[in-house]
Coordinates of C-alpha atoms and ligand atoms in Angstrom, one line a residue:
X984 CA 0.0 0.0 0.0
X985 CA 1.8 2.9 -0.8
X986 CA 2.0 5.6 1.8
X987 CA 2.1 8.8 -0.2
X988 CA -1.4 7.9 -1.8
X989 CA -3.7 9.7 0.7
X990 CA -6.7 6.9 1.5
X991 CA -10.4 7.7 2.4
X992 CA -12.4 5.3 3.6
X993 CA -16.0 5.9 3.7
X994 CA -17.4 3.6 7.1
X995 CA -21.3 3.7 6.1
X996 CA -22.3 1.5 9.1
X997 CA -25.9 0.6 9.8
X998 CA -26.5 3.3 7.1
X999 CA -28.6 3.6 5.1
X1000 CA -31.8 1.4 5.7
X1001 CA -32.5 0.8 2.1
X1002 CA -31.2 -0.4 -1.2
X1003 CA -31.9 2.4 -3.4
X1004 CA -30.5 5.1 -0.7
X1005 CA -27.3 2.7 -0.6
X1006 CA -27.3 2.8 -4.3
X1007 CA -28.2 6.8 -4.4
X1008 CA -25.1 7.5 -2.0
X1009 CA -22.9 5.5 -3.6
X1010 CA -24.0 7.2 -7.5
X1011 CA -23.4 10.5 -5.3
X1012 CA -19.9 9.9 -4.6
X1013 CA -18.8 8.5 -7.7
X1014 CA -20.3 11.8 -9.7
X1015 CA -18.6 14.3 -7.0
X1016 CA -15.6 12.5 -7.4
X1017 CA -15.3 12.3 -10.9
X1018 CA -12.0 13.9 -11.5
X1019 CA -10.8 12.3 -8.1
X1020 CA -7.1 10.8 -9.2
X1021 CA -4.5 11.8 -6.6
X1022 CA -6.4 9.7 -3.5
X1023 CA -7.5 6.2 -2.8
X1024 CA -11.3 6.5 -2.2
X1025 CA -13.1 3.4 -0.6
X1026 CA -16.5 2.9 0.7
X1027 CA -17.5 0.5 3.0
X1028 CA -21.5 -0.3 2.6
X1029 CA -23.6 -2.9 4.8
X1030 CA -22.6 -6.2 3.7
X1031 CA -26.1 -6.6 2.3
X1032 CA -25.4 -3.8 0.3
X1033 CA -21.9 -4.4 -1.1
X1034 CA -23.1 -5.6 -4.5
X1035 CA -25.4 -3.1 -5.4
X1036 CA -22.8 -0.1 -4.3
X1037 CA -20.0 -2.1 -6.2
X1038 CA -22.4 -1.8 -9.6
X1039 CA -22.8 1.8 -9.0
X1040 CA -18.7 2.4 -8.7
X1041 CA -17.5 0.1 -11.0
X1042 CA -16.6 2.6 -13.6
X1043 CA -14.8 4.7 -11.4
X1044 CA -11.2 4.1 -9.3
X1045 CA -13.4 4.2 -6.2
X1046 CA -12.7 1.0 -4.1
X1047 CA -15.1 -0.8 -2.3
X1048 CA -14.6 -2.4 1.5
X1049 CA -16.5 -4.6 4.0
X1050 CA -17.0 -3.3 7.2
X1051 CA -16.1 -7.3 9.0
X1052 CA -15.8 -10.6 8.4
X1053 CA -15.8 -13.6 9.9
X1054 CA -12.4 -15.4 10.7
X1055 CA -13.3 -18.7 9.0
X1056 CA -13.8 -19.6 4.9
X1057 CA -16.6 -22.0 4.9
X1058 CA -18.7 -23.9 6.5
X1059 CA -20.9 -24.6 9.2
X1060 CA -20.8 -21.1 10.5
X1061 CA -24.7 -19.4 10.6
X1062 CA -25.1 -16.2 10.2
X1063 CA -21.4 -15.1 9.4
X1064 CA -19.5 -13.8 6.0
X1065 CA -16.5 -14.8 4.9
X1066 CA -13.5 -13.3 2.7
X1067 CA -14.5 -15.8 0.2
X1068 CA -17.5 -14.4 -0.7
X1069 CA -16.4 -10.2 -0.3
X1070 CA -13.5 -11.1 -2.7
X1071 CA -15.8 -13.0 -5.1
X1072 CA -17.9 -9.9 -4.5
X1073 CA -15.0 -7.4 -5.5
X1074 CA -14.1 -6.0 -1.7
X1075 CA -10.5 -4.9 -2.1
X1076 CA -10.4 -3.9 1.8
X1077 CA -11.8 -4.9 5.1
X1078 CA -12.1 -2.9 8.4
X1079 CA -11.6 -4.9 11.5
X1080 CA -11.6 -4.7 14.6
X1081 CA -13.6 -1.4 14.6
X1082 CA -14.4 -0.2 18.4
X1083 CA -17.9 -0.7 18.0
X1084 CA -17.0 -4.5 17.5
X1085 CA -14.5 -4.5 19.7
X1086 CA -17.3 -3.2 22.3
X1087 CA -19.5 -6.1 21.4
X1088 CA -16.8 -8.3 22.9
X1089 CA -14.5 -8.9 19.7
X1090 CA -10.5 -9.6 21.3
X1091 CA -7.4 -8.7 20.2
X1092 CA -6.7 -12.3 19.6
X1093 CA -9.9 -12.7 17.2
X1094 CA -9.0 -9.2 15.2
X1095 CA -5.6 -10.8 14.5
X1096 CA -7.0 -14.3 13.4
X1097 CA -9.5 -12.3 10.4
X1098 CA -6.0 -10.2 9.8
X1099 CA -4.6 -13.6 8.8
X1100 CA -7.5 -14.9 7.3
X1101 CA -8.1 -11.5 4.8
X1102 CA -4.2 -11.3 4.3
X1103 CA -4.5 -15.1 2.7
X1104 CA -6.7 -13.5 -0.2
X1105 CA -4.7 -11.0 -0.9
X1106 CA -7.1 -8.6 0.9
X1107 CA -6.5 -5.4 2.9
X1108 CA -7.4 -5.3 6.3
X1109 CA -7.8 -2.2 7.7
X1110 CA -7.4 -2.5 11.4
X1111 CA -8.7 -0.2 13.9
X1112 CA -7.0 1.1 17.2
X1113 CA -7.3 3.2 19.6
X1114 CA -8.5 3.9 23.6
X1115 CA -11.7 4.7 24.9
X1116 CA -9.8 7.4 27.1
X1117 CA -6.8 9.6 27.6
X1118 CA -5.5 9.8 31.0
X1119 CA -2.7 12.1 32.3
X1120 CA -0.1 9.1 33.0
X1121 CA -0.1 8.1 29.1
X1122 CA -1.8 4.5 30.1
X1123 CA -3.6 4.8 26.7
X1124 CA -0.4 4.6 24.4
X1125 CA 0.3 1.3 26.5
X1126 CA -3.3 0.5 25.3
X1127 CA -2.4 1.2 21.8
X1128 CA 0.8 -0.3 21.9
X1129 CA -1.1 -3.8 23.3
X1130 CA -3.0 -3.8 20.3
X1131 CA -0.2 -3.5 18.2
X1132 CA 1.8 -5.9 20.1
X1133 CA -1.2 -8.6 19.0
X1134 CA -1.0 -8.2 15.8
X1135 CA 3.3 -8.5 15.4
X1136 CA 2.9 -12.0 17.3
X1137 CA 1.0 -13.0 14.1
X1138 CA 2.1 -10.8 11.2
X1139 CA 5.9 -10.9 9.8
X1140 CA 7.4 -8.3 8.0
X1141 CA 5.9 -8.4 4.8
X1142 CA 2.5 -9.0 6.5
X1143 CA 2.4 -5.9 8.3
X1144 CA 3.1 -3.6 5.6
X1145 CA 0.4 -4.8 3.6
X1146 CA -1.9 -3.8 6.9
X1147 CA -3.4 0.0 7.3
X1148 CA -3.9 0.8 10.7
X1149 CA -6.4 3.3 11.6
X1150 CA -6.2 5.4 14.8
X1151 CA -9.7 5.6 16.0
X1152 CA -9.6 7.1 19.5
X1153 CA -13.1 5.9 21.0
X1154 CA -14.0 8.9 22.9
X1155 CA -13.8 10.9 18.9
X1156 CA -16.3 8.2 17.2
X1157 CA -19.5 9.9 16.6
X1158 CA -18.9 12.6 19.3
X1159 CA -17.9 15.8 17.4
X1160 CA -14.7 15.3 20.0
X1161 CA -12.4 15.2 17.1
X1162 CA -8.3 14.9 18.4
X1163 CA -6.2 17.7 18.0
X1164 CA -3.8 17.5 14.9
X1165 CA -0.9 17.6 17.7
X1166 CA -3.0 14.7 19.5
X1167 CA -2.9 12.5 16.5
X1168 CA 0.3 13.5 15.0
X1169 CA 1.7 12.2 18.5
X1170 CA 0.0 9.4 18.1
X1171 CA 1.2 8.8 14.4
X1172 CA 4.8 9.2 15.6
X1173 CA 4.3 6.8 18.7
X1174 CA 3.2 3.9 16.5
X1175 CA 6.3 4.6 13.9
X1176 CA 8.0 3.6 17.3
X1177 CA 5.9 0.9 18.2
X1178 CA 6.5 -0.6 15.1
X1179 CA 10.1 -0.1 15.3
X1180 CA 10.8 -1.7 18.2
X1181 CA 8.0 -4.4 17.0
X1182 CA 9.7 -5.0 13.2
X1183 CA 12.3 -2.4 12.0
X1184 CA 12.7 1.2 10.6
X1185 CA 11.8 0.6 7.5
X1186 CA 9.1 -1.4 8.2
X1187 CA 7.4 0.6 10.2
X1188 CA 7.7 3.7 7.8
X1189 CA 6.0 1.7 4.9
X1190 CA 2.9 0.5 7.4
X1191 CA 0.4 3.5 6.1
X1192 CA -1.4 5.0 9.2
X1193 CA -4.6 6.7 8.9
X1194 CA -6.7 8.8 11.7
X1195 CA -10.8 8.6 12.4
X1196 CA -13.2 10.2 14.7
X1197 CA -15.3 12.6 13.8
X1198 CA -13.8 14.1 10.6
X1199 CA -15.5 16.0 9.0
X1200 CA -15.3 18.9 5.9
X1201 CA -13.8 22.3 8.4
X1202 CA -11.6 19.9 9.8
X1203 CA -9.9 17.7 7.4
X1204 CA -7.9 19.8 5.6
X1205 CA -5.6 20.9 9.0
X1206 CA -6.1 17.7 10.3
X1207 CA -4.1 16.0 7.5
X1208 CA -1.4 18.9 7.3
X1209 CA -0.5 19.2 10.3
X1210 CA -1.6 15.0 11.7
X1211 CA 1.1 13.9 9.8
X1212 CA -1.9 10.4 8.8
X1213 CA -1.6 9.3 5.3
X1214 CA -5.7 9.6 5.2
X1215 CA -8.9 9.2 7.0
X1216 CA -11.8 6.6 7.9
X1217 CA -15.1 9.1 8.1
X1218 CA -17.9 7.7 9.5
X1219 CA -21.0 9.9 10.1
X1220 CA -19.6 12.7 7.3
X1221 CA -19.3 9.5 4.7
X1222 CA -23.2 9.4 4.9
X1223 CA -23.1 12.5 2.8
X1224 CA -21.5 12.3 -0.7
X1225 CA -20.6 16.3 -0.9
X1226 CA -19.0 16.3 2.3
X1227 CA -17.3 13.2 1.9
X1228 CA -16.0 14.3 -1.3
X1229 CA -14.9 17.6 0.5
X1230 CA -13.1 15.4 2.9
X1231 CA -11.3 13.4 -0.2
X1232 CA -9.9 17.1 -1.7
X1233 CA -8.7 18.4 1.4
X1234 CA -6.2 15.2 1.3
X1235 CA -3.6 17.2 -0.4
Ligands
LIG2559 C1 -15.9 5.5 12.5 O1 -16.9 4.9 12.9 O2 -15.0 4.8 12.1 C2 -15.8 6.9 12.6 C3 -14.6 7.5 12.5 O3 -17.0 7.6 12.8 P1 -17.2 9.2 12.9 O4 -16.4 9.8 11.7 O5 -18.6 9.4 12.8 O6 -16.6 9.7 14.1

């Protein structure tokens, strides 16, 4: 993944209810982002939406991503969706591990088994970090760095640097309590270290880092300046295509 490519990843969640709205969002960010060429754009619909959306940007360089899957290929395994089927649908990323998973009880250890599993099909995972508080003492970079840690005891090398990692401090999700740029440009530099000490130098500098909570159109521009995140997951802002596209063209 290369880093210099700002990415934009659109995080739809539960949104919207319907088919055609999915389809009529989608239709609205491909036309917005017409002459979009200089960042990675990806939307990440309900899974029961995935097809129609990818109709809708299959003549564009928009990418489309799931937001989960479930850590096993096939089989007898009710209710889930595997890699399997989003690849055979044309998913090029998936997000895992997002905090409102995580909150529904998903570990460390099951966020690193999907990493493998979307890894083996030549899949993106995009993996979500990031504490539900800051404290005075620092305790949430030793938070961070646990979830990081997770990940090197599966992941080599060249594994890793085919992973984005999102910083998604939980206390910025859907709160308008979005982190300073000095806030996340800390963190971005703290988990160049992590990774350092994790794998190497290089490695770490080719593992593209991107920041969400609460982005939005006034704040994205500064926020990538100055953040020092090769891009963005939006979540509430993704729900409308002008703003999103806004978002996109303040990547520069
Ligand atoms: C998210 O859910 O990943 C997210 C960043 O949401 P929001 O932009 O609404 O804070």
């Amino acid at each position: 993944m290369k880093k210099n490519v700002p990415l934009i990843i659109g995080n739809w969640k539960l949104n919207p209810v319907t088919l055609s709205e999915a389809a009529s969002l989608a239709s609205g960010v491909v036309t917005k982002l017409k002459k979009e060429t200089e960042a990675l754009v990806v939307v990440a619909p309900s899974f029961i939406h995935l097809q129609e959306v990818k109709k809708k940007i299959s003549k564009s360089l928009i990418e489309l991503a799931a937001q989960d899957v479930y850590s096993k290929n096939i089989g007898a395994h009710t209710g889930e969706v595997s890699i399997l089927q989003l690849k055979d649908l044309g998913v090029s990323m998936v997000i895992v591990g997002h905090s409102e998973r995580r909150a529904m009880g998903e570990t460390n250890k099951e966020v690193c088994q999907k990493v493998v599993t979307i890894l083996a099909q030549k899949i993106t995972p995009v993996v979500c970090v990031g504490e539900s508080e800051r404290d005075d003492q620092g305790n949430f970079f030793t938070f961070v760095e646990e979830q990081l840690r997770s990940l090197s005891e599966v992941l080599d090398t060249t594994q890793i640097k085919k992973v984005v990692i999102a910083y998604e401090p939980i206390w910025a999700i859907g709160t308008g309590n979005t982190a300073t740029n000095e806030d996340v440009k800390e963190m971005q530099l703290f988990i160049e270290t992590v990774l350092t000490k994790l794998y190497d130098r290089n490695t770490a500098k080719k593992v593209k880092l991107i920041y969400g909570g609460s982005v939005k159109a006034h704040n994205a521009a500064e926020l990538y300046k100055e953040g020092g995140m090769s891009g963005f997951l939006v979540g509430g802002a993704s729900l409308k295509a002008e703003e999103f596209s806004e978002i996109v063209k303040a990547c520069k």
